CSV table of C-alpha atoms and ligand atoms in Angstrom, one decimal:
chain,number,residue,atom,x,y,z
A,162,MET,CA,0.0,0.0,0.0
A,163,PHE,CA,1.0,3.6,-0.6
A,164,GLU,CA,2.6,5.6,2.2
A,165,LYS,CA,2.0,9.1,0.8
A,166,ILE,CA,-0.5,10.3,-1.7
A,167,LEU,CA,-0.4,13.8,-3.4
A,168,ILE,CA,-4.0,15.0,-4.0
A,169,ALA,CA,-4.0,17.1,-7.2
A,170,ASN,CA,-7.2,18.9,-6.6
A,171,ARG,CA,-9.0,21.3,-4.3
A,172,GLY,CA,-12.4,21.8,-2.6
A,173,GLU,CA,-14.7,19.1,-1.3
A,174,ILE,CA,-13.2,16.4,-3.4
A,175,ALA,CA,-9.7,17.0,-2.2
A,176,LEU,CA,-11.1,16.7,1.3
A,177,ARG,CA,-13.0,13.5,0.5
A,178,ILE,CA,-9.8,11.9,-0.8
A,179,HIS,CA,-7.8,13.1,2.2
A,180,ARG,CA,-10.4,11.5,4.5
A,181,ALA,CA,-10.1,8.1,2.8
A,182,CYS,CA,-6.3,8.3,3.0
A,183,ARG,CA,-6.4,9.2,6.7
A,184,GLU,CA,-8.6,6.2,7.5
A,185,MET,CA,-6.2,4.0,5.5
A,186,GLY,CA,-3.1,5.4,7.4
A,187,ILE,CA,-1.7,7.1,4.3
A,188,SER,CA,-0.2,10.5,4.6
A,189,THR,CA,-1.4,13.3,2.3
A,190,VAL,CA,0.1,16.1,0.3
A,191,ALA,CA,-2.2,19.0,-0.6
A,192,VAL,CA,-1.3,21.3,-3.6
A,193,HIS,CA,-2.9,24.7,-3.8
A,194,SER,CA,-3.0,28.0,-5.7
A,195,THR,CA,-2.1,31.2,-3.9
A,196,ALA,CA,-5.9,31.8,-3.7
A,197,ASP,CA,-6.4,28.6,-1.7
A,198,ALA,CA,-3.6,29.1,0.9
A,199,ASP,CA,-6.3,29.1,3.7
A,200,ALA,CA,-8.5,26.3,2.2
A,201,MET,CA,-9.6,23.4,4.3
A,202,HIS,CA,-7.9,20.8,2.0
A,203,VAL,CA,-4.6,22.5,2.8
A,204,ARG,CA,-5.3,22.8,6.5
A,205,LEU,CA,-6.1,19.1,6.9
A,206,ALA,CA,-3.3,17.6,4.8
A,207,ASP,CA,-0.1,16.5,6.4
A,208,GLU,CA,2.0,18.6,4.0
A,209,SER,CA,1.1,21.2,1.4
A,210,VAL,CA,2.8,22.8,-1.6
A,211,CYS,CA,1.9,26.0,-3.4
A,212,ILE,CA,1.9,25.3,-7.1
A,213,GLY,CA,1.0,28.7,-8.6
A,214,PRO,CA,-1.2,31.7,-9.0
A,215,PRO,CA,-5.1,31.6,-8.8
A,216,SER,CA,-5.8,30.8,-12.4
A,217,ALA,CA,-6.4,27.0,-12.8
A,218,ARG,CA,-4.2,27.0,-15.9
A,219,ASP,CA,-1.2,28.1,-13.8
A,220,SER,CA,-1.9,25.9,-10.7
A,221,TYR,CA,-4.3,23.0,-10.7
A,222,LEU,CA,-3.7,22.3,-14.4
A,223,ASN,CA,0.1,23.0,-14.1
A,224,MET,CA,1.5,19.5,-14.7
A,225,PRO,CA,5.2,20.2,-14.1
A,226,ALA,CA,4.4,22.1,-10.8
A,227,ILE,CA,2.3,19.1,-9.6
A,228,LEU,CA,5.0,16.6,-10.5
A,229,SER,CA,7.7,18.7,-8.8
A,230,ALA,CA,5.5,18.8,-5.7
A,231,ALA,CA,5.2,15.0,-5.7
A,232,THR,CA,9.0,14.7,-6.2
A,233,ILE,CA,10.0,17.1,-3.4
A,234,THR,CA,7.5,15.6,-0.9
A,235,GLY,CA,8.4,12.0,-1.8
A,236,ALA,CA,4.8,10.9,-2.7
A,237,ASP,CA,4.2,7.4,-4.0
A,238,ALA,CA,1.0,8.2,-5.9
A,239,ILE,CA,-1.1,11.0,-7.3
A,240,HIS,CA,-4.8,11.2,-7.0
A,241,PRO,CA,-6.3,13.5,-9.6
A,242,GLY,CA,-9.8,13.8,-8.0
A,243,LEU,CA,-12.3,15.0,-10.6
A,244,GLY,CA,-12.3,17.9,-13.2
A,245,PHE,CA,-8.9,19.5,-13.7
A,246,LEU,CA,-6.4,16.7,-14.8
A,247,ALA,CA,-8.6,13.7,-13.9
A,248,GLU,CA,-9.3,12.8,-17.5
A,249,ASN,CA,-6.1,14.0,-19.0
A,250,ALA,CA,-4.4,10.9,-20.5
A,251,ALA,CA,-1.1,12.8,-21.1
A,252,PHE,CA,-1.0,13.7,-17.4
A,253,ALA,CA,-1.6,10.1,-16.4
A,254,GLU,CA,1.3,9.1,-18.7
A,255,MET,CA,3.6,11.7,-17.2
A,256,VAL,CA,2.7,10.7,-13.7
A,257,GLU,CA,3.7,7.1,-14.5
A,258,GLU,CA,6.8,8.1,-16.4
A,259,HIS,CA,8.0,10.0,-13.4
A,260,GLY,CA,7.7,6.9,-11.2
A,261,PHE,CA,4.5,7.7,-9.4
A,262,THR,CA,1.3,5.7,-9.5
A,263,PHE,CA,-1.7,7.4,-11.1
A,264,ILE,CA,-4.8,6.6,-9.1
A,265,GLY,CA,-7.1,5.9,-12.0
A,266,PRO,CA,-7.4,3.8,-15.1
A,267,SER,CA,-4.7,3.4,-17.8
A,268,PRO,CA,-4.0,6.4,-20.1
A,269,ASP,CA,-5.3,4.4,-23.1
A,270,HIS,CA,-8.7,4.0,-21.4
A,271,ILE,CA,-8.8,7.6,-20.4
A,272,ARG,CA,-8.0,8.6,-24.0
A,273,MET,CA,-10.5,6.2,-25.5
A,274,MET,CA,-13.4,7.5,-23.3
A,275,GLY,CA,-12.3,11.1,-23.5
A,276,ASP,CA,-13.3,11.2,-27.2
A,277,LYS,CA,-17.0,10.6,-27.1
A,278,ILE,CA,-17.2,9.3,-30.7
A,279,GLN,CA,-14.5,6.7,-29.9
A,280,ALA,CA,-16.3,5.9,-26.6
A,281,LYS,CA,-19.6,5.3,-28.4
A,282,LYS,CA,-17.8,3.0,-30.9
A,283,ALA,CA,-16.2,1.1,-28.1
A,284,ALA,CA,-19.5,0.7,-26.3
A,285,GLN,CA,-21.2,-0.4,-29.4
A,286,GLN,CA,-18.6,-3.1,-30.0
A,287,THR,CA,-19.2,-4.5,-26.5
A,288,GLY,CA,-22.9,-4.7,-27.4
A,289,LEU,CA,-24.2,-1.7,-25.4
A,290,PRO,CA,-27.1,0.1,-27.1
A,291,CYS,CA,-26.3,3.8,-28.1
A,292,VAL,CA,-28.5,6.8,-28.9
A,293,PRO,CA,-29.1,6.7,-32.7
A,294,GLY,CA,-26.9,9.2,-34.5
A,295,SER,CA,-23.8,9.7,-36.7
A,296,ASP,CA,-21.3,6.8,-36.7
A,297,GLY,CA,-18.4,9.2,-36.5
A,298,PRO,CA,-17.7,13.0,-36.8
A,299,VAL,CA,-20.1,15.2,-38.8
A,300,GLN,CA,-18.1,16.0,-42.0
A,301,GLY,CA,-20.1,18.9,-43.4
A,302,ASP,CA,-23.5,20.4,-43.2
A,303,ALA,CA,-24.8,18.3,-46.2
A,304,ASP,CA,-23.8,15.1,-44.4
A,305,ALA,CA,-25.5,16.3,-41.2
A,306,LEU,CA,-28.7,17.3,-43.0
A,307,ALA,CA,-29.0,13.9,-44.7
A,308,LEU,CA,-28.5,12.1,-41.4
A,309,ALA,CA,-30.9,14.3,-39.5
A,310,ARG,CA,-33.6,13.6,-42.1
A,311,GLN,CA,-33.0,9.9,-41.7
A,312,ILE,CA,-33.1,9.8,-37.8
A,313,GLY,CA,-35.7,12.6,-37.6
A,314,TYR,CA,-35.7,16.0,-35.8
A,315,PRO,CA,-35.1,17.1,-33.2
A,316,VAL,CA,-31.4,16.2,-33.2
A,317,LEU,CA,-28.6,17.1,-30.9
A,318,VAL,CA,-25.2,18.3,-32.1
A,319,LYS,CA,-22.5,17.2,-29.5
A,320,ALA,CA,-18.8,17.9,-29.1
A,321,ALA,CA,-16.5,14.9,-29.4
A,322,GLY,CA,-14.3,16.4,-26.6
A,323,GLY,CA,-17.4,17.6,-24.6
A,324,GLY,CA,-17.9,17.8,-20.9
A,325,GLY,CA,-19.9,19.8,-18.4
A,326,GLY,CA,-22.8,20.1,-20.8
A,327,ARG,CA,-20.9,22.4,-23.1
A,328,GLY,CA,-20.7,22.2,-26.9
A,329,MET,CA,-24.3,20.8,-27.1
A,330,GLN,CA,-26.9,22.3,-29.4
A,331,VAL,CA,-30.5,21.1,-30.2
A,332,ALA,CA,-31.9,21.6,-33.8
A,333,HIS,CA,-35.6,21.1,-34.6
A,334,SER,CA,-35.3,21.8,-38.4
A,335,ALA,CA,-32.8,21.9,-41.2
A,336,ASP,CA,-32.5,25.7,-40.7
A,337,GLU,CA,-31.6,25.3,-37.1
A,338,LEU,CA,-29.2,22.5,-37.8
A,339,HIS,CA,-26.8,24.9,-39.8
A,340,ARG,CA,-26.7,27.3,-36.9
A,341,ALA,CA,-26.4,24.5,-34.3
A,342,ILE,CA,-23.4,23.0,-35.9
A,343,ALA,CA,-21.6,26.3,-36.2
A,344,THR,CA,-22.4,27.2,-32.6
A,345,ALA,CA,-21.4,23.8,-31.2
A,346,ARG,CA,-18.2,23.9,-33.2
A,347,SER,CA,-17.1,27.3,-31.9
A,348,GLU,CA,-18.2,26.5,-28.3
A,349,ALA,CA,-16.2,23.2,-28.4
A,350,LYS,CA,-13.2,24.8,-30.0
A,351,ALA,CA,-13.1,27.5,-27.2
A,352,ALA,CA,-13.7,25.0,-24.4
A,353,PHE,CA,-11.8,21.9,-25.5
A,354,GLY,CA,-9.6,23.0,-28.4
A,355,ASN,CA,-11.3,20.5,-30.6
A,356,ASP,CA,-14.2,21.4,-32.9
A,357,THR,CA,-15.1,17.9,-33.9
A,358,VAL,CA,-18.9,17.4,-33.5
A,359,TYR,CA,-21.3,14.5,-34.0
A,360,LEU,CA,-25.0,14.0,-34.2
A,361,GLU,CA,-27.5,12.2,-31.9
A,362,LYS,CA,-31.3,11.9,-31.9
A,363,TYR,CA,-32.5,14.3,-29.2
A,364,LEU,CA,-34.6,12.2,-26.8
A,365,ASP,CA,-37.6,14.2,-25.5
A,366,HIS,CA,-38.3,12.6,-22.1
A,367,PRO,CA,-35.3,10.5,-21.0
A,368,ARG,CA,-33.9,10.0,-17.5
A,369,HIS,CA,-30.1,10.1,-16.9
A,370,ILE,CA,-29.2,6.8,-15.3
A,371,GLU,CA,-25.6,5.9,-14.7
A,372,ILE,CA,-24.0,2.7,-13.5
A,373,GLN,CA,-21.1,2.7,-11.0
A,374,ILE,CA,-18.5,0.1,-11.9
A,375,VAL,CA,-15.5,-1.1,-9.8
A,376,ALA,CA,-12.9,-3.2,-11.6
A,377,ASP,CA,-9.5,-4.4,-10.3
A,378,GLY,CA,-7.9,-5.3,-13.6
A,379,LEU,CA,-7.4,-8.8,-12.2
A,380,GLY,CA,-10.7,-10.1,-13.7
A,381,ASN,CA,-13.0,-8.9,-11.0
A,382,VAL,CA,-15.7,-6.4,-12.2
A,383,VAL,CA,-18.7,-5.4,-10.0
A,384,HIS,CA,-21.5,-2.9,-10.5
A,385,LEU,CA,-22.9,-1.0,-7.6
A,386,GLY,CA,-26.3,-0.2,-9.0
A,387,GLU,CA,-27.4,3.1,-10.6
A,388,ARG,CA,-27.6,6.7,-9.8
A,389,ASP,CA,-30.4,8.8,-11.3
A,390,CYS,CA,-29.1,12.2,-12.3
A,391,SER,CA,-32.1,13.5,-14.2
A,392,LEU,CA,-32.5,16.6,-12.2
A,393,GLN,CA,-30.4,18.9,-14.4
A,394,ARG,CA,-30.0,22.5,-15.5
A,395,ARG,CA,-28.3,23.3,-18.8
A,396,HIS,CA,-27.3,19.6,-19.0
A,397,GLN,CA,-25.5,19.8,-15.6
A,398,LYS,CA,-26.5,17.8,-12.6
A,399,VAL,CA,-28.2,19.6,-9.7
A,400,LEU,CA,-29.4,16.7,-7.4
A,401,GLU,CA,-28.9,13.0,-7.7
A,402,GLU,CA,-30.6,10.0,-6.1
A,403,ALA,CA,-30.1,6.3,-5.8
A,404,PRO,CA,-31.7,4.0,-6.5
A,405,SER,CA,-33.7,5.5,-9.4
A,406,PRO,CA,-37.4,5.8,-8.8
A,407,ALA,CA,-37.8,4.8,-12.5
A,408,LEU,CA,-36.1,1.4,-12.4
A,409,ASN,CA,-37.4,-1.9,-11.0
A,410,VAL,CA,-35.2,-4.7,-9.8
A,411,ALA,CA,-35.2,-6.5,-13.2
A,412,ALA,CA,-34.2,-3.4,-15.2
A,413,ARG,CA,-31.4,-2.6,-12.7
A,414,GLU,CA,-30.1,-6.1,-12.9
A,415,ARG,CA,-30.2,-6.1,-16.7
A,416,ILE,CA,-28.3,-2.9,-17.2
A,417,GLY,CA,-25.9,-3.7,-14.4
A,418,GLN,CA,-25.0,-7.0,-16.0
A,419,ARG,CA,-24.5,-5.4,-19.4
A,420,ALA,CA,-22.3,-2.7,-17.9
A,421,VAL,CA,-20.2,-5.4,-16.2
A,422,MET,CA,-19.8,-7.3,-19.5
A,423,ALA,CA,-18.8,-4.2,-21.4
A,424,ILE,CA,-16.2,-3.2,-18.8
A,425,ARG,CA,-14.8,-6.8,-18.7
A,426,GLN,CA,-14.4,-6.8,-22.5
A,427,LEU,CA,-12.7,-3.4,-22.4
A,428,GLY,CA,-10.2,-4.8,-19.9
A,429,TYR,CA,-10.8,-1.6,-17.8
A,430,ARG,CA,-9.3,-1.1,-14.3
A,431,SER,CA,-10.4,1.4,-11.6
A,432,LEU,CA,-13.7,3.1,-10.8
A,433,GLY,CA,-15.8,4.0,-13.8
A,434,THR,CA,-19.3,5.2,-14.6
A,435,LEU,CA,-21.3,4.3,-17.7
A,436,GLU,CA,-23.8,7.0,-18.4
A,437,PHE,CA,-27.1,6.1,-20.2
A,438,LEU,CA,-30.3,7.9,-21.2
A,439,TYR,CA,-33.4,5.8,-20.3
A,440,GLN,CA,-36.6,6.3,-22.1
A,441,ASP,CA,-39.7,4.1,-22.6
A,442,GLY,CA,-37.9,1.1,-21.0
A,443,GLU,CA,-34.8,1.3,-23.2
A,444,PHE,CA,-31.2,2.3,-22.2
A,445,TYR,CA,-29.0,4.3,-24.6
A,446,PHE,CA,-25.3,4.7,-23.7
A,447,ILE,CA,-24.0,8.3,-24.0
A,448,GLU,CA,-20.6,8.3,-22.4
A,449,MET,CA,-18.2,6.9,-19.8
A,450,ASN,CA,-16.5,8.8,-17.1
A,451,THR,CA,-13.1,7.3,-16.1
A,452,ARG,CA,-12.9,8.9,-12.7
A,453,LEU,CA,-14.5,9.4,-9.3
A,454,GLN,CA,-17.8,11.4,-9.8
A,455,VAL,CA,-19.2,14.3,-7.7
A,456,GLU,CA,-22.3,12.1,-6.9
A,457,HIS,CA,-20.3,9.0,-5.8
A,458,PRO,CA,-21.4,9.5,-2.1
A,459,ILE,CA,-25.0,8.4,-2.8
A,460,THR,CA,-23.7,5.0,-4.0
A,461,GLU,CA,-21.5,4.8,-0.8
A,462,GLU,CA,-24.6,5.5,1.3
A,463,ILE,CA,-26.7,2.7,-0.2
A,464,THR,CA,-24.0,0.1,-0.5
A,465,GLY,CA,-21.8,0.9,2.5
A,466,ILE,CA,-18.7,0.7,0.2
A,467,ASP,CA,-16.1,3.4,0.4
A,468,LEU,CA,-15.4,4.1,-3.3
A,469,VAL,CA,-12.3,6.2,-2.7
A,470,ARG,CA,-10.7,3.6,-0.6
A,471,GLU,CA,-11.5,0.9,-3.2
A,472,GLN,CA,-10.0,3.2,-5.9
A,473,ILE,CA,-6.8,3.6,-3.9
A,474,ARG,CA,-6.6,-0.1,-3.1
A,475,ILE,CA,-7.0,-1.0,-6.8
A,476,ALA,CA,-4.3,1.4,-7.9
A,477,SER,CA,-2.0,-0.2,-5.4
A,478,GLY,CA,-2.5,-3.6,-7.1
A,479,ALA,CA,-4.9,-5.1,-4.6
A,480,LYS,CA,-7.8,-7.4,-5.5
A,481,LEU,CA,-11.4,-6.2,-5.0
A,482,ALA,CA,-12.5,-6.9,-1.5
A,483,PHE,CA,-16.0,-8.1,-2.5
A,484,VAL,CA,-17.9,-9.9,-5.3
A,485,GLN,CA,-21.2,-9.0,-6.9
A,486,ALA,CA,-23.1,-11.2,-4.5
A,487,ASP,CA,-21.8,-9.2,-1.5
A,488,VAL,CA,-23.3,-6.0,-2.8
A,489,SER,CA,-26.8,-5.1,-1.6
A,490,ILE,CA,-28.7,-1.9,-1.9
A,491,ASP,CA,-29.8,-0.5,1.5
A,492,GLY,CA,-32.5,2.2,1.5
A,493,HIS,CA,-32.3,5.4,-0.5
A,494,ALA,CA,-29.9,8.3,-0.8
A,495,ILE,CA,-30.1,11.8,-2.3
A,496,GLU,CA,-27.4,14.4,-2.9
A,497,CYS,CA,-28.0,18.1,-3.3
A,498,ARG,CA,-25.2,20.1,-4.9
A,499,ILE,CA,-25.1,23.4,-3.1
A,500,ASN,CA,-23.4,26.0,-5.2
A,501,ALA,CA,-22.3,29.6,-4.5
A,502,GLU,CA,-24.9,31.0,-6.8
A,503,HIS,CA,-28.1,32.9,-6.6
A,504,PRO,CA,-31.0,30.3,-6.4
A,505,GLU,CA,-33.0,32.0,-9.2
A,506,THR,CA,-30.6,33.8,-11.5
A,507,PHE,CA,-27.7,31.4,-10.9
A,508,ARG,CA,-25.3,34.4,-10.8
A,509,PRO,CA,-22.0,33.2,-9.2
A,510,SER,CA,-21.7,34.5,-5.6
A,511,PRO,CA,-18.1,34.3,-4.4
A,512,GLY,CA,-17.3,36.0,-1.0
A,513,THR,CA,-16.7,35.5,2.7
A,514,ILE,CA,-18.7,33.0,4.7
A,515,THR,CA,-19.8,35.0,7.7
A,516,ASN,CA,-21.6,32.1,9.5
A,517,TYR,CA,-21.6,28.4,8.8
A,518,HIS,CA,-23.7,25.7,10.5
A,519,PRO,CA,-23.9,22.4,8.7
A,520,PRO,CA,-26.9,20.2,9.4
A,521,GLY,CA,-26.6,16.9,11.3
A,522,GLY,CA,-28.6,14.2,12.8
A,523,PRO,CA,-29.5,10.7,11.5
A,524,GLY,CA,-28.6,9.9,8.0
A,525,VAL,CA,-27.0,13.3,7.2
A,526,ARG,CA,-23.6,13.7,5.6
A,527,ILE,CA,-21.9,16.9,4.4
A,528,ASP,CA,-18.9,16.9,2.1
A,529,SER,CA,-17.7,20.5,2.1
A,530,PRO,CA,-14.6,22.6,2.6
A,531,LEU,CA,-16.5,25.5,4.2
A,532,TYR,CA,-15.9,27.2,7.6
A,533,ALA,CA,-16.9,30.5,9.1
A,534,GLY,CA,-14.5,33.2,7.8
A,535,TYR,CA,-13.6,31.2,4.6
A,536,LYS,CA,-13.5,33.2,1.5
A,537,VAL,CA,-15.1,31.4,-1.5
A,538,PRO,CA,-12.7,32.4,-4.4
A,539,PRO,CA,-14.2,33.5,-7.7
A,540,TYR,CA,-11.8,31.4,-9.9
A,541,TYR,CA,-13.1,27.9,-9.7
A,542,ASP,CA,-16.3,25.7,-9.8
A,543,SER,CA,-19.1,27.1,-7.7
A,544,LEU,CA,-19.8,23.8,-5.8
A,545,ILE,CA,-19.3,24.6,-2.1
A,546,ALA,CA,-21.1,21.7,-0.3
A,547,LYS,CA,-22.7,18.4,-1.0
A,548,LEU,CA,-25.5,17.5,1.3
A,549,ILE,CA,-26.1,13.8,1.2
A,550,VAL,CA,-29.0,12.2,3.0
A,551,HIS,CA,-29.7,8.5,3.6
A,552,GLY,CA,-33.1,6.9,4.6
A,553,ARG,CA,-34.7,3.5,4.7
A,554,THR,CA,-37.1,4.6,2.0
A,555,ARG,CA,-37.3,7.4,-0.6
A,556,ASN,CA,-40.0,9.0,1.6
A,557,GLU,CA,-37.9,8.9,4.7
A,558,CYS,CA,-34.9,10.3,2.7
A,559,MET,CA,-37.0,13.2,1.4
A,560,MET,CA,-38.3,14.0,4.8
A,561,ARG,CA,-34.8,14.0,6.3
A,562,LEU,CA,-33.4,16.1,3.4
A,563,ARG,CA,-36.1,18.8,3.9
A,564,ARG,CA,-35.2,18.9,7.6
A,565,ALA,CA,-31.5,19.0,6.9
A,566,LEU,CA,-31.9,21.8,4.3
A,567,SER,CA,-33.9,23.8,6.8
A,568,GLU,CA,-31.0,23.5,9.3
A,569,CYS,CA,-28.2,24.4,7.0
A,570,VAL,CA,-26.8,27.9,7.5
A,571,ILE,CA,-24.4,29.4,5.0
A,572,ASP,CA,-24.3,33.2,5.4
A,573,GLY,CA,-22.5,35.9,3.6
A,574,ILE,CA,-23.0,34.6,0.0
A,575,ASP,CA,-26.0,33.4,-2.1
A,576,THR,CA,-26.4,29.6,-2.3
A,577,THR,CA,-28.7,27.3,-4.2
A,578,ILE,CA,-30.3,25.9,-0.9
A,579,ALA,CA,-33.6,27.5,-1.8
A,580,LEU,CA,-33.6,25.9,-5.2
A,581,HIS,CA,-33.3,22.4,-3.5
A,582,GLN,CA,-36.1,23.3,-1.1
A,583,ARG,CA,-38.4,24.2,-4.1
A,584,VAL,CA,-37.5,20.9,-5.8
A,585,LEU,CA,-38.2,18.9,-2.6
A,586,ALA,CA,-41.7,20.5,-2.3
A,587,ASP,CA,-42.7,19.8,-5.9
A,588,PRO,CA,-45.2,17.0,-6.6
A,589,ALA,CA,-43.4,15.9,-9.8
A,590,PHE,CA,-40.2,15.4,-7.7
A,591,ILE,CA,-42.0,13.8,-4.8
A,592,ASP,CA,-43.7,11.2,-7.1
A,593,GLY,CA,-40.4,10.6,-8.9
A,594,THR,CA,-41.8,11.1,-12.4
A,595,TYR,CA,-39.4,13.9,-13.5
A,596,ASP,CA,-37.1,13.6,-16.6
A,597,ILE,CA,-34.0,15.5,-17.7
A,598,HIS,CA,-36.0,18.4,-19.1
A,599,TRP,CA,-38.2,18.9,-16.1
A,600,LEU,CA,-36.1,21.4,-14.0
A,601,GLU,CA,-35.1,23.4,-17.1
A,602,GLY,CA,-38.8,24.1,-17.7
A,603,ARG,CA,-39.2,25.5,-14.2
A,604,VAL,CA,-36.1,27.6,-13.6
A,605,GLY,CA,-34.9,28.6,-17.1
B,9,LIG,P1,-21.3,16.1,-20.9
B,9,LIG,O1,-20.1,15.2,-21.0
B,9,LIG,O2,-21.1,17.4,-21.4
B,9,LIG,O3,-21.9,16.0,-19.5
B,9,LIG,P2,-23.2,14.0,-21.8
B,9,LIG,O4,-23.1,13.3,-23.1
B,9,LIG,O5,-22.9,13.3,-20.6
B,9,LIG,O6,-22.4,15.4,-21.9
B,9,LIG,O7,-24.7,14.6,-21.6
B,9,LIG,C1,-25.1,15.5,-20.6
B,9,LIG,C2,-26.5,15.6,-20.5
B,9,LIG,O8,-27.1,16.2,-21.8
B,9,LIG,C3,-27.3,14.3,-20.3
B,9,LIG,O9,-27.4,13.9,-19.0
B,9,LIG,C4,-28.7,14.7,-20.9
B,9,LIG,O10,-29.4,15.5,-20.0
B,9,LIG,C5,-28.3,15.6,-22.1
B,9,LIG,N1,-28.2,14.8,-23.3
B,9,LIG,C6,-27.1,14.2,-23.8
B,9,LIG,N2,-27.4,13.5,-25.0
B,9,LIG,C7,-28.7,13.7,-25.2
B,9,LIG,C8,-29.7,13.2,-26.2
B,9,LIG,N3,-29.3,12.5,-27.2
B,9,LIG,N4,-31.0,13.6,-26.0
B,9,LIG,C9,-31.4,14.4,-25.0
B,9,LIG,N5,-30.6,14.8,-24.1
B,9,LIG,C10,-29.3,14.5,-24.1
């Protein structure tokens, strides 16, 4: 097992990884920008190294600075967390070339799944059903028009290098398609430096269902059920729950087994998530994430498995500590992503936290780097806390979550707590019938 892990990230996820390491008796090295010198992930770590100025490009994405920090502190392994360098195959390669272990899958798998066109091809080859669409990149407008006529409008133009819901445009007609391609290309070029786009049928009432996979690369692959991430704004997740209110035991088992088969065929090792859209009883693969996900705690709550610990164990060469038959789903869990944003306009709201009181009591977990006096910097993602609640049933879970949200005090900045309270009071959420477009229709 590793003795020292460098955590190449910040915020709640850096804290989450630190906590797993601490419980495993592994020392931690935090890296931070000058803006994060007082951050909780730095305060809790055993050692810390400043790796650059506030801009992520010069700090959390600064590969040479991170590798130097690992060298001078004598770390054995680097955990990339999520976002930043977590899905950067070149970084994973550099980490290994410098003699450290990358806590994640092989660079080849990261590269394959990082290109969504390649990922869909790979998924198709393993027999997973995909959303109907172009087989590869869209070559020109004429090509796209012909395909759109064939699959039928509306269609979705998506970026091959996409992520975070960016570079995605819906077109309802041929006229709109020209514009959608141009906009998606320029958005993708600016965000990912790659203007390759592809086409998919735009599904009008799907749910987003994703399957958590754990694979040790020694032949053991286990799925930990699904997470339902249909509550989205601008294609980004707002609240997640597990299990999905839309699946029954048979559907869960069917998609879980297919996901395990696919991962086995790919020879994949580490944590991974296969994302699907689910509509009218059918699953359609959309992408695979080759890293820990923001919403991983709801799976931990209903399975009792520490995903970060497993991820670290696998990277150290250990065998999975459990088999499929050991996994059982216990109750229901919901996670609310609390962002430093206005709950109606979604305007970012960095600033000083004047008062902080996290909720507690039965079934309540908070993953957050906040403390009173902490200054939320304006440079990074606006996620400041994850409120995760577990209950024996979905109803108990919702009751607890309403109670926990009402206890939560984060003063000094705007947060999206009120948005979650509105969602938890809405009949369509309460009866579990919402789809991926539902929230968008309410909040704009
Ligand atoms: P990203 O990597 O940017 O998150 P994804 O491919 O995972 O992109 O899709 C993000 C979200 O966009 C999905 O959860 C879903 O809400 C929406 N989406 C993606 N593909 C489709 C589609 N073919 N039809 C309808 N909505 C889609």
